[in-house]
Short mmCIF file of C-alpha atoms in Angstrom, two decimals:
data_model
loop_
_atom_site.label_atom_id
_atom_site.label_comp_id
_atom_site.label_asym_id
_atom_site.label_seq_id
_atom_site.Cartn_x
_atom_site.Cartn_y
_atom_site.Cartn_z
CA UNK A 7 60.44 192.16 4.35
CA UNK A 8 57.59 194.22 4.92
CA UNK A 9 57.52 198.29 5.34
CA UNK A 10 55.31 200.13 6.76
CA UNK A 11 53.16 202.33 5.08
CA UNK A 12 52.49 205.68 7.26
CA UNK A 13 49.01 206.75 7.32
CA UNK A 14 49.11 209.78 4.18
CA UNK A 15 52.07 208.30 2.94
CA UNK A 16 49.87 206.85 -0.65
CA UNK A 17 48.74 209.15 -2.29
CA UNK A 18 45.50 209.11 -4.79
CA UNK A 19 47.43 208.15 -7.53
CA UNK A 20 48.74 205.35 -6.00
CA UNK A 21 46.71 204.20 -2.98
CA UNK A 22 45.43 201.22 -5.56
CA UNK A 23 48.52 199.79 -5.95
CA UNK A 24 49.76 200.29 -2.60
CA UNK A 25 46.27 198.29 -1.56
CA UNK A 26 46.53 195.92 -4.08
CA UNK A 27 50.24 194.99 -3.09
CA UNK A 28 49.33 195.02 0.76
CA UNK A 29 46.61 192.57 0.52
CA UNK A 30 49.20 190.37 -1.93
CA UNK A 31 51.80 189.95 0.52
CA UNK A 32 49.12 188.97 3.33
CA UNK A 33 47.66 186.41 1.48
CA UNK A 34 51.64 184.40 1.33
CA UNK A 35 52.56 186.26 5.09
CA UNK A 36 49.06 186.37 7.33
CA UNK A 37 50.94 186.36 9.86
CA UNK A 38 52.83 189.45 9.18
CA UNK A 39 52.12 192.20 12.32
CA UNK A 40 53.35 195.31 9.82
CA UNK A 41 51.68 194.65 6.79
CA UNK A 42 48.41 194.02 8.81
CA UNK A 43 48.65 197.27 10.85
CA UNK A 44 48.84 198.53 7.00
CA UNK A 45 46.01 197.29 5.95
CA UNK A 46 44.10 197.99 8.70
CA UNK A 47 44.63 201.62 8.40
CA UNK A 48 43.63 201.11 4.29
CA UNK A 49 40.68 199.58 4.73
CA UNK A 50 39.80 202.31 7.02
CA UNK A 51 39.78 204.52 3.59
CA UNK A 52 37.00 205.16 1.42
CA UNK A 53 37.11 202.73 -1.46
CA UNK A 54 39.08 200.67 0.05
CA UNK A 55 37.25 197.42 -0.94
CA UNK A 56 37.53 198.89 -4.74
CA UNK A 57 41.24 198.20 -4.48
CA UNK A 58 41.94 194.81 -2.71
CA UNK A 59 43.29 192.30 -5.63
CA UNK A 60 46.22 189.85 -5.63
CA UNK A 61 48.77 191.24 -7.94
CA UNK A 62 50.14 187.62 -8.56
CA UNK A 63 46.87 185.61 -9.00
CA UNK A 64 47.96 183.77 -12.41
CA UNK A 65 45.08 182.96 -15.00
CA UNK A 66 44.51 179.36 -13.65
CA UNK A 67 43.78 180.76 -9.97
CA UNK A 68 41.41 183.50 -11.91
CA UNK A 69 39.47 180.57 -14.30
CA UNK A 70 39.40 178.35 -10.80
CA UNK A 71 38.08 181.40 -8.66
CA UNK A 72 35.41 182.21 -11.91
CA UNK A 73 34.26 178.28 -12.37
CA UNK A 74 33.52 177.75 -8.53
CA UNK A 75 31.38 180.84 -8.57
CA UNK A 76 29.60 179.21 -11.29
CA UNK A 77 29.58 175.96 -9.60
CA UNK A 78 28.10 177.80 -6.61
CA UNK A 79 25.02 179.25 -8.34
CA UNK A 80 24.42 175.74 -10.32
CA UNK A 81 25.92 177.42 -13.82
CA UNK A 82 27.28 173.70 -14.36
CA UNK A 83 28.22 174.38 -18.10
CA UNK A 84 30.17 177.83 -17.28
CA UNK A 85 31.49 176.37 -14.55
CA UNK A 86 33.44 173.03 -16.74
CA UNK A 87 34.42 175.33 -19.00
CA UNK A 88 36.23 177.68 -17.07
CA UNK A 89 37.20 174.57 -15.00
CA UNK A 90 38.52 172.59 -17.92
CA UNK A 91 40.85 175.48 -19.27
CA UNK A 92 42.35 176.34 -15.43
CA UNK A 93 43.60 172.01 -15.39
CA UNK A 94 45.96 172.42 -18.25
CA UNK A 95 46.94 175.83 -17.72
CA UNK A 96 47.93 174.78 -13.68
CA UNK A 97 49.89 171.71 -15.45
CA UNK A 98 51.45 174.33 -17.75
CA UNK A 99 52.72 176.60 -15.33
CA UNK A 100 53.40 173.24 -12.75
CA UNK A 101 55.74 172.15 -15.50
CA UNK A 102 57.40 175.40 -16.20
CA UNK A 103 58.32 175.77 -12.64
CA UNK A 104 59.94 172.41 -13.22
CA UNK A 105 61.99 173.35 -16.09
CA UNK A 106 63.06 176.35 -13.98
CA UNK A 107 64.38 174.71 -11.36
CA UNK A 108 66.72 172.97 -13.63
CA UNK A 109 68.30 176.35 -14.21
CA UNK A 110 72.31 176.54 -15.44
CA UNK A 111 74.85 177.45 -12.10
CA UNK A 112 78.16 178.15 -12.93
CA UNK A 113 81.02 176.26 -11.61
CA UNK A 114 84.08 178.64 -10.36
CA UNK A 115 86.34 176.44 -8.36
CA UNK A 116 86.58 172.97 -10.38
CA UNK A 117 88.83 171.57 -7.33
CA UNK A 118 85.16 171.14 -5.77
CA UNK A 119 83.65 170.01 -9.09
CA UNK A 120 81.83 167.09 -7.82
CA UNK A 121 80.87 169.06 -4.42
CA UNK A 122 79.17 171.24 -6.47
CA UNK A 123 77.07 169.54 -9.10
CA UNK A 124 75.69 167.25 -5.58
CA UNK A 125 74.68 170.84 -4.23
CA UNK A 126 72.92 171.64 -7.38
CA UNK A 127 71.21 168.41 -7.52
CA UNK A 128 69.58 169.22 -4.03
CA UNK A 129 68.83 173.01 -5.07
CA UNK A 130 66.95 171.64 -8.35
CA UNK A 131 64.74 168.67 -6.32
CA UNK A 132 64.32 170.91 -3.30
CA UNK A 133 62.70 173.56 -5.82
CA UNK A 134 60.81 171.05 -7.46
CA UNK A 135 59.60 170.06 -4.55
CA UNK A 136 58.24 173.22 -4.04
CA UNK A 137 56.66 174.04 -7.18
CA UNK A 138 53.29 172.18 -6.35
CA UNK A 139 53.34 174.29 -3.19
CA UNK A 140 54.20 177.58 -4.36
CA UNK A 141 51.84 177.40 -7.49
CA UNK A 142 48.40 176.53 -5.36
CA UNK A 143 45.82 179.23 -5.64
CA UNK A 144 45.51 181.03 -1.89
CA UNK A 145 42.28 182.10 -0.96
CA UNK A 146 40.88 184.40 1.63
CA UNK A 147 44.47 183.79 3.19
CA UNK A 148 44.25 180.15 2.92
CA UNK A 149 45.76 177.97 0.36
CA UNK A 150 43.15 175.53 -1.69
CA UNK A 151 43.93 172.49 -0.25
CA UNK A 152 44.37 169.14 -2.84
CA UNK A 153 44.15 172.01 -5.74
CA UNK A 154 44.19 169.28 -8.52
CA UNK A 155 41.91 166.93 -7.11
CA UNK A 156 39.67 169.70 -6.25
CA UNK A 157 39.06 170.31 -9.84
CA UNK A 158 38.33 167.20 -10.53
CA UNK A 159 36.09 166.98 -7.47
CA UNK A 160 33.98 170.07 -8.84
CA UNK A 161 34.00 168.77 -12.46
CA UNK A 162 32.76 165.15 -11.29
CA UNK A 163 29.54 166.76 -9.94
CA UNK A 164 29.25 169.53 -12.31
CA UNK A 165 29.48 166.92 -15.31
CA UNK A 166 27.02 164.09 -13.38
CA UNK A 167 24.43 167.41 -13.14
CA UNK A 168 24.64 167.90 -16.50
CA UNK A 169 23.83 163.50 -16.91
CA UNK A 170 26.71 163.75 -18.42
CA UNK A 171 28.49 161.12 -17.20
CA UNK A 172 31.03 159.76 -19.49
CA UNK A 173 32.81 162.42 -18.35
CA UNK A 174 31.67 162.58 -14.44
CA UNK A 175 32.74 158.95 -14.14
CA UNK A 176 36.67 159.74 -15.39
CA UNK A 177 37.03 162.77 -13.36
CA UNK A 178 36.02 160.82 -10.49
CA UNK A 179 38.92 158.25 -11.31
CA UNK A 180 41.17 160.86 -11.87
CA UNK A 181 39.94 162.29 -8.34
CA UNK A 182 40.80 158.96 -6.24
CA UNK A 183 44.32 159.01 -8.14
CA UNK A 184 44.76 161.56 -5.32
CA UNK A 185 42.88 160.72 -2.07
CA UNK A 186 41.78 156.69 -2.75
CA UNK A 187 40.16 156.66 0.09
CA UNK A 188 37.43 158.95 -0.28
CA UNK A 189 34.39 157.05 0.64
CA UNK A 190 31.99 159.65 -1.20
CA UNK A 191 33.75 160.02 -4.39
CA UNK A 192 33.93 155.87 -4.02
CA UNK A 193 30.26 155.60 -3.87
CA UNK A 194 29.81 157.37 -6.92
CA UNK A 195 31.99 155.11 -8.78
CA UNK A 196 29.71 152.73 -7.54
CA UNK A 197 26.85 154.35 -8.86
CA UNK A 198 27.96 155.31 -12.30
CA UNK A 199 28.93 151.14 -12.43
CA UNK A 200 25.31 150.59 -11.49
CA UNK A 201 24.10 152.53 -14.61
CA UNK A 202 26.92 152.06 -16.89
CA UNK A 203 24.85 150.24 -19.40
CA UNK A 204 21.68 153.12 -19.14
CA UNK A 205 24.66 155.48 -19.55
CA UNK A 206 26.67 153.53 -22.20
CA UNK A 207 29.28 153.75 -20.29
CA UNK A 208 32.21 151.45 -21.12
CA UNK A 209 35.56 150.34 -19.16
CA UNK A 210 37.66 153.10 -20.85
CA UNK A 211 35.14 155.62 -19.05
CA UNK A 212 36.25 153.63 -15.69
CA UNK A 213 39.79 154.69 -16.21
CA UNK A 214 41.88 158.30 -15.44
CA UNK A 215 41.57 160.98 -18.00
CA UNK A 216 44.51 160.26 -20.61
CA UNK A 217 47.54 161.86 -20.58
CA UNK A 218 47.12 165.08 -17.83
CA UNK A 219 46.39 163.85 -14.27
CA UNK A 220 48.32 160.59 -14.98
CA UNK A 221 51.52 162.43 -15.80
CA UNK A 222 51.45 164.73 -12.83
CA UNK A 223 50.62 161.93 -9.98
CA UNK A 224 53.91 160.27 -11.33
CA UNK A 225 55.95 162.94 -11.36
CA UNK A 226 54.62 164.01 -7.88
CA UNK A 227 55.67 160.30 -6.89
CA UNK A 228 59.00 160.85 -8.49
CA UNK A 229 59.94 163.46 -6.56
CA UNK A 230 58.76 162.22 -3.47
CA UNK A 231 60.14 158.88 -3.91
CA UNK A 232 63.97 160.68 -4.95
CA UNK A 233 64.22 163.45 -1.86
#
């Protein structure tokens, strides 16, 4: 629940954090009428802009945030770098969230022993369920939509730029592993089948990236397919 934060009620020493912590909780609640009133009156203060940070953006969302600002001014080798170390750190913290949802629960009344361990079995998928959700980056109050394919999206074009494209054509496998219908990202298959042979590109190259994207579309299935 939100609180709201009376106009002199921060002081100096902590109008950052106060800031900070405001625009947090709007980027999950947008909606929220208190915290924006709150806001509003902080961005009304000098500095203001100095201030405004998520407190919970994790180091994928920060690597993510850094490589598209690369991508954007055409830094295509900054940009796969960054780009390449948010994937595994999303699928690290996509996997702990997993784990954690698997968390003990103590059984007090054994005469509903069965009961019980159904109701934790629902708990545990229902938060799995939620893990993709509640671990995609949110920015400018909006959530990145297809996060995981996204990357791959950026590091298909970033990697053809570079004619690098025994690595474009993969991450543009790995891409369609998530919308198969994209008509754009199709075409480009196309292409880098066109040129395989200027390329030397060979039928592994036509394949997903091993072991990362693979794993997480068919645990994304499983859960779908089990709730």
């Amino acid at each position: 629940m939100s609180t709201l934060q009376l106009p002199g009620s921060a002081t100096a020493n902590n109008l950052p954090k106060a800031i900070a912590a405001a625009h947090t909780f709007l980027l999950k609640h947008p909606d929220d009428e208190m915290m924006k009133k709150n806001m509003a009156y902080y961005k009304s203060l000098p500095d203001a802009e100095d201030y405004i940070k998520d407190l919970e953006t994790k180091s994928y969302e920060s690597l993510f945030i850094r490589a598209v600002r690369a991508y954007n001014g055409e830094n295509w080798r900054t940009s796969i770098t960054d780009m390449e170390l948010a994937l595994p750190d999303f699928f690290k913290a996509f996997y702990e969230c997993l784990a954690a949802c698997e968390g003990a629960r103590e059984i007090t009344d054994f005469k509903d022993f069965y009961l019980s361990i159904a109701d934790h079995y629902v708990e545990v998928l229902e938060c799995k369920l939620q893990c993709e959700g509640n671990l995609t980056p949110v920015i400018g109050g909006y959530p990145v939509e297809k996060f995981v394919a996204t990357m791959y999206h950026y590091l298909q074009f970033a990697y053809y730029k570079l004619s690098d494209l025994k690595n474009a054509a993969p991450c543009a496998v790995s891409y369609l592993l998530f919308d198969p219908n994209d008509k754009v990202m199709q075409q480009n298959l196309v292409y880098y089948q066109y040129h395989r042979d200027k390329w030397g590109l060979s039928d592994e190259h036509f394949q997903p990236r091993p072991g990362e994207v693979v794993e997480y579309v068919d645990d994304l299935l499983e859960l779908e397919e089990t709730s």
